[in-house]
Amino acid sequence: MLPKATDRFGEFGGRYVPETLIPALDELEFAFDAAMSDPDFVRTYADLLRDYVGRPSPLSDAPRLSERVGAKVYLKREDLNHTGAHKINNALGQALLAMRMGKRRIIAETGAGQHGVAAATACARFGLECVVYMGETDMERQELNVFRMRLMGATVVPVSSGTRTLKDATTEAIRDWVTNVETTHYIIGSVVGPAPYPRMVRDLQSVIGREAREQMLARTGGLPTAVVACVGGGSNAMGIFHAFVDDAAVRLVGVEAAGEGLNTEHHSASLSRGRPGVLHGALSYLLQDKNGQVHPAHSISAGLDYPGVGPEHSFLHDSKRAEYAAVTDSAALEAFGVLSRLEGVIPALETSHAVAWLLDSVGTWSPSDKVLLCVSGRGDKDVAQVRAMQGNAR
Ligand SMILES: *Cc1c(COP(=O)(O)O)cnc(C)c1O
């Protein structure tokens, strides 16, 4: 089968996988495209998003944050979704698709545990077998999410290779898929991996931006000046960006994790500090050493702790349609507290990176500017970690 134009975003993306997976990726791409043009599938998915996830997620104005920033800030509240983050949008869509393909065994990788929880949730809802690969380091950092997944009937498999984080969990999940591809669907949690995953996950997350665009028009009579989102693999960012990509006047800002600083070895800023390379089946910006080996990522937030990034972000970066910045662990930690105090919204540490960028942008706006910020998830999963760190600092 000839590769489709949609397999790549400019030069990025593609399918760098073992030959045994190509038929499965072809099958998946065909099934996804057929499903999305089947009114029954589209309606079933939309009903689930409404009745199970609680969509549309609200658009909240943020008066006290707006005053601080010097522009009108609007929060797209993915933290209010069932399970507390945007990941459920994708997990439910892919679980529905798996059933349509006759596959009742689901595997997934997880970093923060949020995608694992979303996958376990979708599998519980549909009675599917669920196996989640998770790095041992992440299992320690996010032990409550491990409990949640097991509570919902998933098997969580500890991964002890490499840095014992998301990259290694993904590698293990791919290994499982190669072996069990006949019976198993692999739900990738972000806009990464071989084609068609980056496009499929983007399309399943694009409900965020479609809703937000309508909500902004209805609320303010116009489009936002800028749309801001944190970038790990990049799914909440692509989900909210997609509806605005063709609106050339709308600034798109992705915020990566600068960890302990961009000039240290300890960050996750693939676009700011990486170069193109292949990881997990796609060509994209990647943290690598002199020899092209993957350089371990670091972030205070498990969900951003990934050395790669979705290929469409690499394309938007090189074509300059979107801008990418990076903020440090300590700036994100500060922003975690600021949004909590100013708006009564405790953001995920991942989201806190986008908030930190916004706090740093004071003085660059005119008062009529409108900034749409994606609150990708709630911070309840992070409060114990943050409390422990603040305790240590005292
Ligand atoms: C997983 C996660 C992220 C990072 O993933 P993306 O694919 O970059 O969106 C961001 N925020 C939250 C709350 C997450 O759980």
Short mmCIF file of C-alpha atoms and ligand atoms in Angstrom, two decimals:
data_model
loop_
_atom_site.label_atom_id
_atom_site.label_comp_id
_atom_site.label_asym_id
_atom_site.label_seq_id
_atom_site.Cartn_x
_atom_site.Cartn_y
_atom_site.Cartn_z
CA MET A 1 0.00 0.00 0.00
CA LEU A 2 1.35 3.44 -0.87
CA PRO A 3 1.90 5.80 2.04
CA LYS A 4 -0.76 8.46 2.23
CA ALA A 5 0.04 12.14 2.28
CA THR A 6 -1.36 12.11 5.81
CA ASP A 7 1.42 9.79 6.97
CA ARG A 8 3.72 12.77 7.27
CA PHE A 9 3.66 16.33 8.50
CA GLY A 10 6.23 17.86 6.15
CA GLU A 11 9.20 15.54 6.58
CA PHE A 12 8.12 14.40 10.05
CA GLY A 13 6.16 11.35 11.13
CA GLY A 14 6.11 8.22 8.99
CA ARG A 15 6.34 4.61 10.08
CA TYR A 16 9.69 3.42 11.35
CA VAL A 17 8.53 0.07 12.72
CA PRO A 18 9.25 -3.67 12.36
CA GLU A 19 7.72 -5.05 9.17
CA THR A 20 5.32 -7.25 11.18
CA LEU A 21 3.46 -4.13 12.35
CA ILE A 22 2.81 -2.61 8.93
CA PRO A 23 -0.35 -4.66 8.22
CA ALA A 24 -1.69 -3.74 11.68
CA LEU A 25 -1.04 -0.03 11.05
CA ASP A 26 -2.71 -0.30 7.63
CA GLU A 27 -5.69 -2.04 9.23
CA LEU A 28 -5.88 0.61 11.94
CA GLU A 29 -5.69 3.50 9.49
CA PHE A 30 -8.38 1.96 7.30
CA ALA A 31 -10.62 1.21 10.29
CA PHE A 32 -10.20 4.70 11.75
CA ASP A 33 -11.02 6.47 8.49
CA ALA A 34 -14.04 4.22 7.94
CA ALA A 35 -15.24 4.77 11.52
CA MET A 36 -14.95 8.54 11.31
CA SER A 37 -17.09 8.59 8.18
CA ASP A 38 -19.68 6.23 9.72
CA PRO A 39 -22.50 8.30 11.29
CA ASP A 40 -23.26 5.50 13.79
CA PHE A 41 -19.70 5.48 15.10
CA VAL A 42 -19.50 9.26 15.23
CA ARG A 43 -22.79 9.43 17.14
CA THR A 44 -21.82 6.69 19.61
CA TYR A 45 -18.54 8.49 20.32
CA ALA A 46 -20.22 11.89 20.68
CA ASP A 47 -22.83 10.42 23.07
CA LEU A 48 -20.07 8.94 25.23
CA LEU A 49 -18.18 12.24 25.32
CA ARG A 50 -21.36 13.96 26.49
CA ASP A 51 -22.87 11.40 28.86
CA TYR A 52 -19.76 9.71 30.26
CA VAL A 53 -16.97 12.30 30.03
CA GLY A 54 -19.25 15.28 30.70
CA ARG A 55 -18.49 17.30 27.56
CA PRO A 56 -18.53 20.00 26.47
CA SER A 57 -15.97 21.00 29.06
CA PRO A 58 -16.59 24.56 30.32
CA LEU A 59 -14.71 27.65 29.25
CA SER A 60 -14.02 29.60 32.44
CA ASP A 61 -13.01 33.22 32.49
CA ALA A 62 -10.20 33.91 34.92
CA PRO A 63 -10.62 37.45 36.26
CA ARG A 64 -7.82 37.50 38.83
CA LEU A 65 -5.30 35.75 36.58
CA SER A 66 -6.30 38.14 33.77
CA GLU A 67 -5.56 41.11 36.00
CA ARG A 68 -2.15 39.69 36.84
CA VAL A 69 -1.29 38.88 33.21
CA GLY A 70 -2.67 42.03 31.57
CA ALA A 71 -4.86 40.22 29.03
CA LYS A 72 -8.23 38.47 29.20
CA VAL A 73 -7.50 34.85 30.06
CA TYR A 74 -9.93 32.00 29.38
CA LEU A 75 -9.43 28.50 30.75
CA LYS A 76 -10.53 25.48 28.72
CA ARG A 77 -11.40 23.11 31.53
CA GLU A 78 -10.24 19.64 30.51
CA ASP A 79 -9.56 19.13 34.23
CA LEU A 80 -13.32 18.77 34.67
CA ASN A 81 -13.57 15.74 32.40
CA HIS A 82 -14.29 12.36 33.97
CA THR A 83 -10.88 11.06 35.20
CA GLY A 84 -9.57 14.61 35.43
CA ALA A 85 -7.70 15.23 32.19
CA HIS A 86 -7.96 15.38 28.42
CA LYS A 87 -6.64 11.83 27.93
CA ILE A 88 -10.07 10.20 28.27
CA ASN A 89 -11.18 11.76 24.93
CA ASN A 90 -8.59 9.69 23.09
CA ALA A 91 -8.84 6.51 25.18
CA LEU A 92 -12.61 6.20 24.68
CA GLY A 93 -12.36 6.81 20.95
CA GLN A 94 -9.63 4.21 20.48
CA ALA A 95 -11.42 1.66 22.70
CA LEU A 96 -14.54 2.04 20.55
CA LEU A 97 -12.38 1.60 17.47
CA ALA A 98 -10.72 -1.53 18.90
CA MET A 99 -14.14 -3.13 19.42
CA ARG A 100 -15.11 -2.21 15.89
CA MET A 101 -11.97 -4.05 14.73
CA GLY A 102 -12.92 -7.08 16.83
CA LYS A 103 -10.02 -6.65 19.27
CA ARG A 104 -10.84 -7.08 22.95
CA ARG A 105 -7.35 -6.93 24.45
CA ILE A 106 -6.00 -3.41 25.02
CA ILE A 107 -2.46 -2.43 25.88
CA ALA A 108 -1.24 1.03 26.78
CA GLU A 109 1.86 2.82 28.07
CA THR A 110 1.67 5.46 30.74
CA GLY A 111 3.90 8.12 32.29
CA ALA A 112 2.02 10.18 34.85
CA GLY A 113 -0.51 7.38 35.00
CA GLN A 114 -3.18 9.61 33.52
CA HIS A 115 -3.27 7.80 30.19
CA GLY A 116 -3.18 4.43 31.95
CA VAL A 117 -6.13 5.51 34.07
CA ALA A 118 -7.98 6.74 30.99
CA ALA A 119 -7.33 3.46 29.16
CA ALA A 120 -8.33 1.40 32.23
CA THR A 121 -11.48 3.50 32.53
CA ALA A 122 -12.47 2.96 28.90
CA CYS A 123 -11.75 -0.78 29.19
CA ALA A 124 -13.84 -1.09 32.36
CA ARG A 125 -16.69 0.72 30.64
CA PHE A 126 -16.62 -1.73 27.71
CA GLY A 127 -15.46 -4.91 29.47
CA LEU A 128 -12.13 -5.09 27.61
CA GLU A 129 -8.93 -6.68 28.92
CA CYS A 130 -6.41 -3.96 29.78
CA VAL A 131 -2.63 -4.23 30.25
CA VAL A 132 -0.74 -1.03 31.11
CA TYR A 133 3.06 -0.71 30.90
CA MET A 134 4.54 1.78 33.37
CA GLY A 135 8.12 2.62 34.32
CA GLU A 136 9.02 1.73 37.91
CA THR A 137 10.13 5.30 38.63
CA ASP A 138 6.74 6.59 37.49
CA MET A 139 4.96 3.89 39.51
CA GLU A 140 6.63 5.31 42.62
CA ARG A 141 5.88 8.92 41.68
CA GLN A 142 2.25 8.18 40.88
CA GLU A 143 1.34 5.26 43.10
CA LEU A 144 -2.27 6.38 43.51
CA ASN A 145 -2.80 6.12 39.76
CA VAL A 146 -1.38 2.57 39.87
CA PHE A 147 -4.00 1.77 42.50
CA ARG A 148 -6.73 3.40 40.40
CA MET A 149 -5.84 1.34 37.32
CA ARG A 150 -5.82 -1.91 39.33
CA LEU A 151 -9.08 -0.92 41.01
CA MET A 152 -10.68 -0.71 37.56
CA GLY A 153 -9.43 -4.17 36.65
CA ALA A 154 -6.31 -3.33 34.63
CA THR A 155 -3.02 -5.21 34.91
CA VAL A 156 -0.14 -2.80 35.50
CA VAL A 157 3.22 -4.17 34.33
CA PRO A 158 6.29 -2.53 35.92
CA VAL A 159 9.04 -1.64 33.43
CA SER A 160 12.55 -1.74 34.89
CA SER A 161 14.64 -1.03 31.77
CA GLY A 162 16.40 2.24 30.91
CA THR A 163 15.34 5.25 32.94
CA ARG A 164 12.22 3.32 34.07
CA THR A 165 9.96 6.07 32.76
CA LEU A 166 7.57 6.71 29.87
CA LYS A 167 10.06 6.07 27.05
CA ASP A 168 10.82 2.59 28.37
CA ALA A 169 7.15 1.82 29.04
CA THR A 170 6.39 2.74 25.41
CA THR A 171 9.16 0.49 24.14
CA GLU A 172 7.71 -2.44 26.16
CA ALA A 173 4.19 -1.75 24.90
CA ILE A 174 5.42 -1.79 21.29
CA ARG A 175 7.18 -5.11 22.01
CA ASP A 176 3.91 -6.58 23.33
CA TRP A 177 2.03 -5.31 20.30
CA VAL A 178 4.46 -6.90 17.85
CA THR A 179 3.86 -10.25 19.58
CA ASN A 180 0.07 -10.05 20.04
CA VAL A 181 -1.03 -7.85 17.18
CA GLU A 182 -3.79 -10.26 16.02
CA THR A 183 -5.82 -9.92 19.22
CA THR A 184 -4.58 -6.64 20.62
CA HIS A 185 -5.06 -2.95 20.03
CA TYR A 186 -2.39 -0.59 21.33
CA ILE A 187 -3.89 2.68 22.63
CA ILE A 188 -1.07 5.23 22.38
CA GLY A 189 -1.68 8.12 24.75
CA SER A 190 -0.37 11.05 22.76
CA VAL A 191 0.15 12.35 19.22
CA VAL A 192 3.29 10.23 18.87
CA GLY A 193 4.14 6.84 17.37
CA PRO A 194 3.95 5.60 13.78
CA ALA A 195 1.23 6.79 11.36
CA PRO A 196 -1.73 6.83 11.72
CA TYR A 197 -1.41 7.44 15.49
CA PRO A 198 -0.38 11.13 15.47
CA ARG A 199 -3.26 12.07 13.18
CA MET A 200 -5.75 9.73 14.87
CA VAL A 201 -4.99 10.95 18.39
CA ARG A 202 -5.09 14.55 17.19
CA ASP A 203 -8.48 14.03 15.58
CA LEU A 204 -9.85 12.36 18.72
CA GLN A 205 -8.53 15.26 20.85
CA SER A 206 -9.59 17.97 18.40
CA VAL A 207 -12.93 18.20 20.21
CA ILE A 208 -11.08 20.42 22.71
CA GLY A 209 -10.33 23.11 20.14
CA ARG A 210 -13.64 22.79 18.29
CA GLU A 211 -15.55 23.43 21.50
CA ALA A 212 -13.19 26.18 22.64
CA ARG A 213 -13.40 27.98 19.30
CA GLU A 214 -17.21 28.01 19.46
CA GLN A 215 -17.16 29.03 23.12
CA MET A 216 -14.73 31.90 22.44
CA LEU A 217 -16.84 33.16 19.53
CA ALA A 218 -20.04 32.95 21.57
CA ARG A 219 -18.50 34.51 24.69
CA THR A 220 -16.28 37.20 23.21
CA GLY A 221 -17.49 37.59 19.63
CA GLY A 222 -14.06 36.77 18.24
CA LEU A 223 -11.13 34.40 18.16
CA PRO A 224 -8.41 34.37 20.83
CA THR A 225 -5.20 36.33 20.31
CA ALA A 226 -3.22 33.32 21.48
CA VAL A 227 -3.80 29.69 22.41
CA VAL A 228 -1.44 28.24 25.01
CA ALA A 229 -0.93 24.61 26.01
CA CYS A 230 1.75 22.46 27.61
CA VAL A 231 3.57 19.96 25.39
CA GLY A 232 4.72 16.52 26.47
CA GLY A 233 3.96 14.26 23.53
CA GLY A 234 1.68 17.08 22.49
CA SER A 235 -1.89 15.75 22.45
CA ASN A 236 -3.67 18.38 24.51
CA ALA A 237 -1.81 21.05 22.54
CA MET A 238 -2.67 19.53 19.14
CA GLY A 239 -6.21 18.96 20.39
CA ILE A 240 -6.70 22.64 21.13
CA PHE A 241 -4.48 23.98 18.29
CA HIS A 242 -6.09 22.02 15.47
CA ALA A 243 -9.25 24.14 15.21
CA PHE A 244 -7.12 27.32 15.00
CA VAL A 245 -4.29 26.25 12.66
CA ASP A 246 -5.97 27.88 9.67
CA ASP A 247 -6.63 31.13 11.57
CA ALA A 248 -3.29 32.74 10.75
CA ALA A 249 -3.87 35.62 13.19
CA VAL A 250 -4.15 33.29 16.19
CA ARG A 251 -0.80 32.71 17.94
CA LEU A 252 -0.24 29.08 18.91
CA VAL A 253 2.11 28.62 21.85
CA GLY A 254 3.37 25.23 23.06
CA VAL A 255 5.20 25.07 26.37
CA GLU A 256 7.75 22.35 27.00
CA ALA A 257 9.40 21.33 30.26
CA ALA A 258 12.79 22.99 30.79
CA GLY A 259 13.32 20.89 33.93
CA GLU A 260 16.36 22.15 35.81
CA GLY A 261 17.15 24.53 32.92
CA LEU A 262 17.71 24.34 29.16
CA ASN A 263 21.45 24.59 29.67
CA THR A 264 21.54 21.55 31.93
CA GLU A 265 21.24 17.89 30.94
CA HIS A 266 17.96 17.62 32.82
CA HIS A 267 14.99 18.79 30.79
CA SER A 268 12.36 17.50 28.35
CA ALA A 269 12.51 20.29 25.77
CA SER A 270 12.67 18.23 22.56
CA LEU A 271 11.73 21.11 20.26
CA SER A 272 13.84 23.74 21.99
CA ARG A 273 16.96 21.60 22.43
CA GLY A 274 16.59 18.40 20.39
CA ARG A 275 17.12 17.57 16.74
CA PRO A 276 15.24 15.32 14.33
CA GLY A 277 15.60 11.61 14.95
CA VAL A 278 13.51 8.45 15.14
CA LEU A 279 11.83 7.27 18.33
CA HIS A 280 8.87 4.94 18.76
CA GLY A 281 8.16 4.68 15.06
CA ALA A 282 8.23 8.30 13.93
CA LEU A 283 10.69 10.96 12.80
CA SER A 284 10.44 14.00 15.02
CA TYR A 285 12.48 16.30 17.24
CA LEU A 286 14.20 14.23 19.86
CA LEU A 287 16.65 14.65 22.72
CA GLN A 288 19.78 12.77 21.71
CA ASP A 289 23.46 12.58 22.52
CA LYS A 290 26.35 13.08 20.08
CA ASN A 291 25.93 9.51 18.79
CA GLY A 292 22.20 9.83 18.17
CA GLN A 293 21.30 7.79 21.26
CA VAL A 294 18.16 8.97 23.05
CA HIS A 295 19.06 11.31 25.88
CA PRO A 296 16.94 10.69 29.01
CA ALA A 297 14.38 13.40 29.67
CA HIS A 298 13.70 15.07 32.99
CA SER A 299 10.71 16.99 34.28
CA ILE A 300 9.11 17.55 37.64
CA SER A 301 5.95 16.41 35.90
CA ALA A 302 5.75 12.75 34.88
CA GLY A 303 3.43 13.59 31.97
CA LEU A 304 6.02 15.83 30.28
CA ASP A 305 8.98 13.56 31.03
CA TYR A 306 9.45 12.25 27.48
CA PRO A 307 12.46 12.81 25.16
CA GLY A 308 10.34 13.00 21.98
CA VAL A 309 7.40 15.03 20.74
CA GLY A 310 4.60 14.48 18.23
CA PRO A 311 5.71 14.91 14.58
CA GLU A 312 3.03 17.50 13.81
CA HIS A 313 4.55 19.78 16.45
CA SER A 314 7.94 19.40 14.73
CA PHE A 315 6.24 20.49 11.53
CA LEU A 316 4.47 23.45 13.16
CA HIS A 317 7.78 24.38 14.78
CA ASP A 318 9.84 24.31 11.58
CA SER A 319 7.13 26.03 9.53
CA LYS A 320 6.88 28.62 12.34
CA ARG A 321 3.09 28.31 12.49
CA ALA A 322 3.43 27.63 16.22
CA GLU A 323 5.97 28.92 18.73
CA TYR A 324 7.49 26.76 21.41
CA ALA A 325 8.88 27.89 24.73
CA ALA A 326 10.12 26.02 27.77
CA VAL A 327 9.71 26.70 31.49
CA THR A 328 11.60 25.22 34.42
CA ASP A 329 10.44 22.91 37.19
CA SER A 330 10.59 25.75 39.69
CA ALA A 331 8.57 28.13 37.50
CA ALA A 332 5.95 25.42 37.01
CA LEU A 333 5.83 24.77 40.75
CA GLU A 334 5.31 28.48 41.38
CA ALA A 335 2.53 28.60 38.75
CA PHE A 336 0.85 25.57 40.36
CA GLY A 337 0.36 27.72 43.47
CA VAL A 338 -0.54 30.90 41.60
CA LEU A 339 -3.46 29.41 39.63
CA SER A 340 -4.66 27.69 42.81
CA ARG A 341 -4.64 30.96 44.77
CA LEU A 342 -5.90 33.29 42.03
CA GLU A 343 -8.66 31.16 40.51
CA GLY A 344 -9.37 28.26 42.87
CA VAL A 345 -8.25 25.87 40.15
CA ILE A 346 -5.45 23.46 41.14
CA PRO A 347 -3.81 22.56 37.81
CA ALA A 348 -1.84 19.44 36.98
CA LEU A 349 1.92 20.02 37.12
CA GLU A 350 1.90 19.53 33.33
CA THR A 351 -0.66 22.32 32.89
CA SER A 352 1.33 24.46 35.34
CA HIS A 353 4.00 24.82 32.64
CA ALA A 354 1.53 26.61 30.37
CA VAL A 355 0.42 28.77 33.30
CA ALA A 356 4.06 29.62 34.05
CA TRP A 357 4.62 30.78 30.47
CA LEU A 358 1.58 33.01 30.80
CA LEU A 359 2.80 34.49 34.09
CA ASP A 360 6.12 35.19 32.41
CA SER A 361 4.39 37.00 29.53
CA VAL A 362 3.27 39.94 31.66
CA GLY A 363 3.92 43.21 29.84
CA THR A 364 3.67 41.73 26.33
CA TRP A 365 -0.12 42.05 25.94
CA SER A 366 -2.57 44.82 25.30
CA PRO A 367 -5.69 44.76 27.52
CA SER A 368 -7.97 43.72 24.65
CA ASP A 369 -5.89 40.58 23.97
CA LYS A 370 -7.57 37.27 24.72
CA VAL A 371 -5.56 34.24 25.76
CA LEU A 372 -7.05 30.76 25.66
CA LEU A 373 -5.23 28.40 27.99
CA CYS A 374 -5.75 24.64 27.98
CA VAL A 375 -6.08 23.31 31.51
CA SER A 376 -5.12 19.81 30.43
CA GLY A 377 -5.78 18.23 33.81
CA ARG A 378 -6.41 18.74 37.49
CA GLY A 379 -3.65 18.78 40.08
CA ASP A 380 -5.14 16.44 42.65
CA LYS A 381 -2.75 13.71 41.50
CA ASP A 382 0.18 16.04 42.23
CA VAL A 383 -0.67 17.63 45.58
CA ALA A 384 1.13 14.96 47.65
CA GLN A 385 4.30 15.36 45.54
CA VAL A 386 4.19 19.15 45.76
CA ARG A 387 3.53 19.09 49.49
CA ALA A 388 6.51 16.77 50.03
CA MET A 389 8.78 19.07 47.96
CA GLN A 390 7.67 22.15 49.84
CA GLY A 391 8.22 20.30 53.11
CA ASN A 392 11.78 19.54 52.04
CA ALA A 393 12.43 23.14 51.10
CA ARG A 394 11.58 24.37 54.59
C1 LIG B 1 -0.31 13.37 29.90
C2 LIG B 1 -0.62 14.75 30.26
C3 LIG B 1 -0.05 15.84 29.57
C4 LIG B 1 0.99 15.66 28.51
O1 LIG B 1 0.56 14.96 27.38
P1 LIG B 1 0.26 15.68 26.01
O2 LIG B 1 0.12 14.55 25.07
O3 LIG B 1 1.42 16.56 25.70
O4 LIG B 1 -0.98 16.44 26.17
C5 LIG B 1 -0.45 17.11 29.90
N1 LIG B 1 -1.34 17.34 30.90
C6 LIG B 1 -1.89 16.33 31.59
C7 LIG B 1 -2.85 16.64 32.67
C8 LIG B 1 -1.55 15.00 31.31
O5 LIG B 1 -2.10 14.02 32.00
#
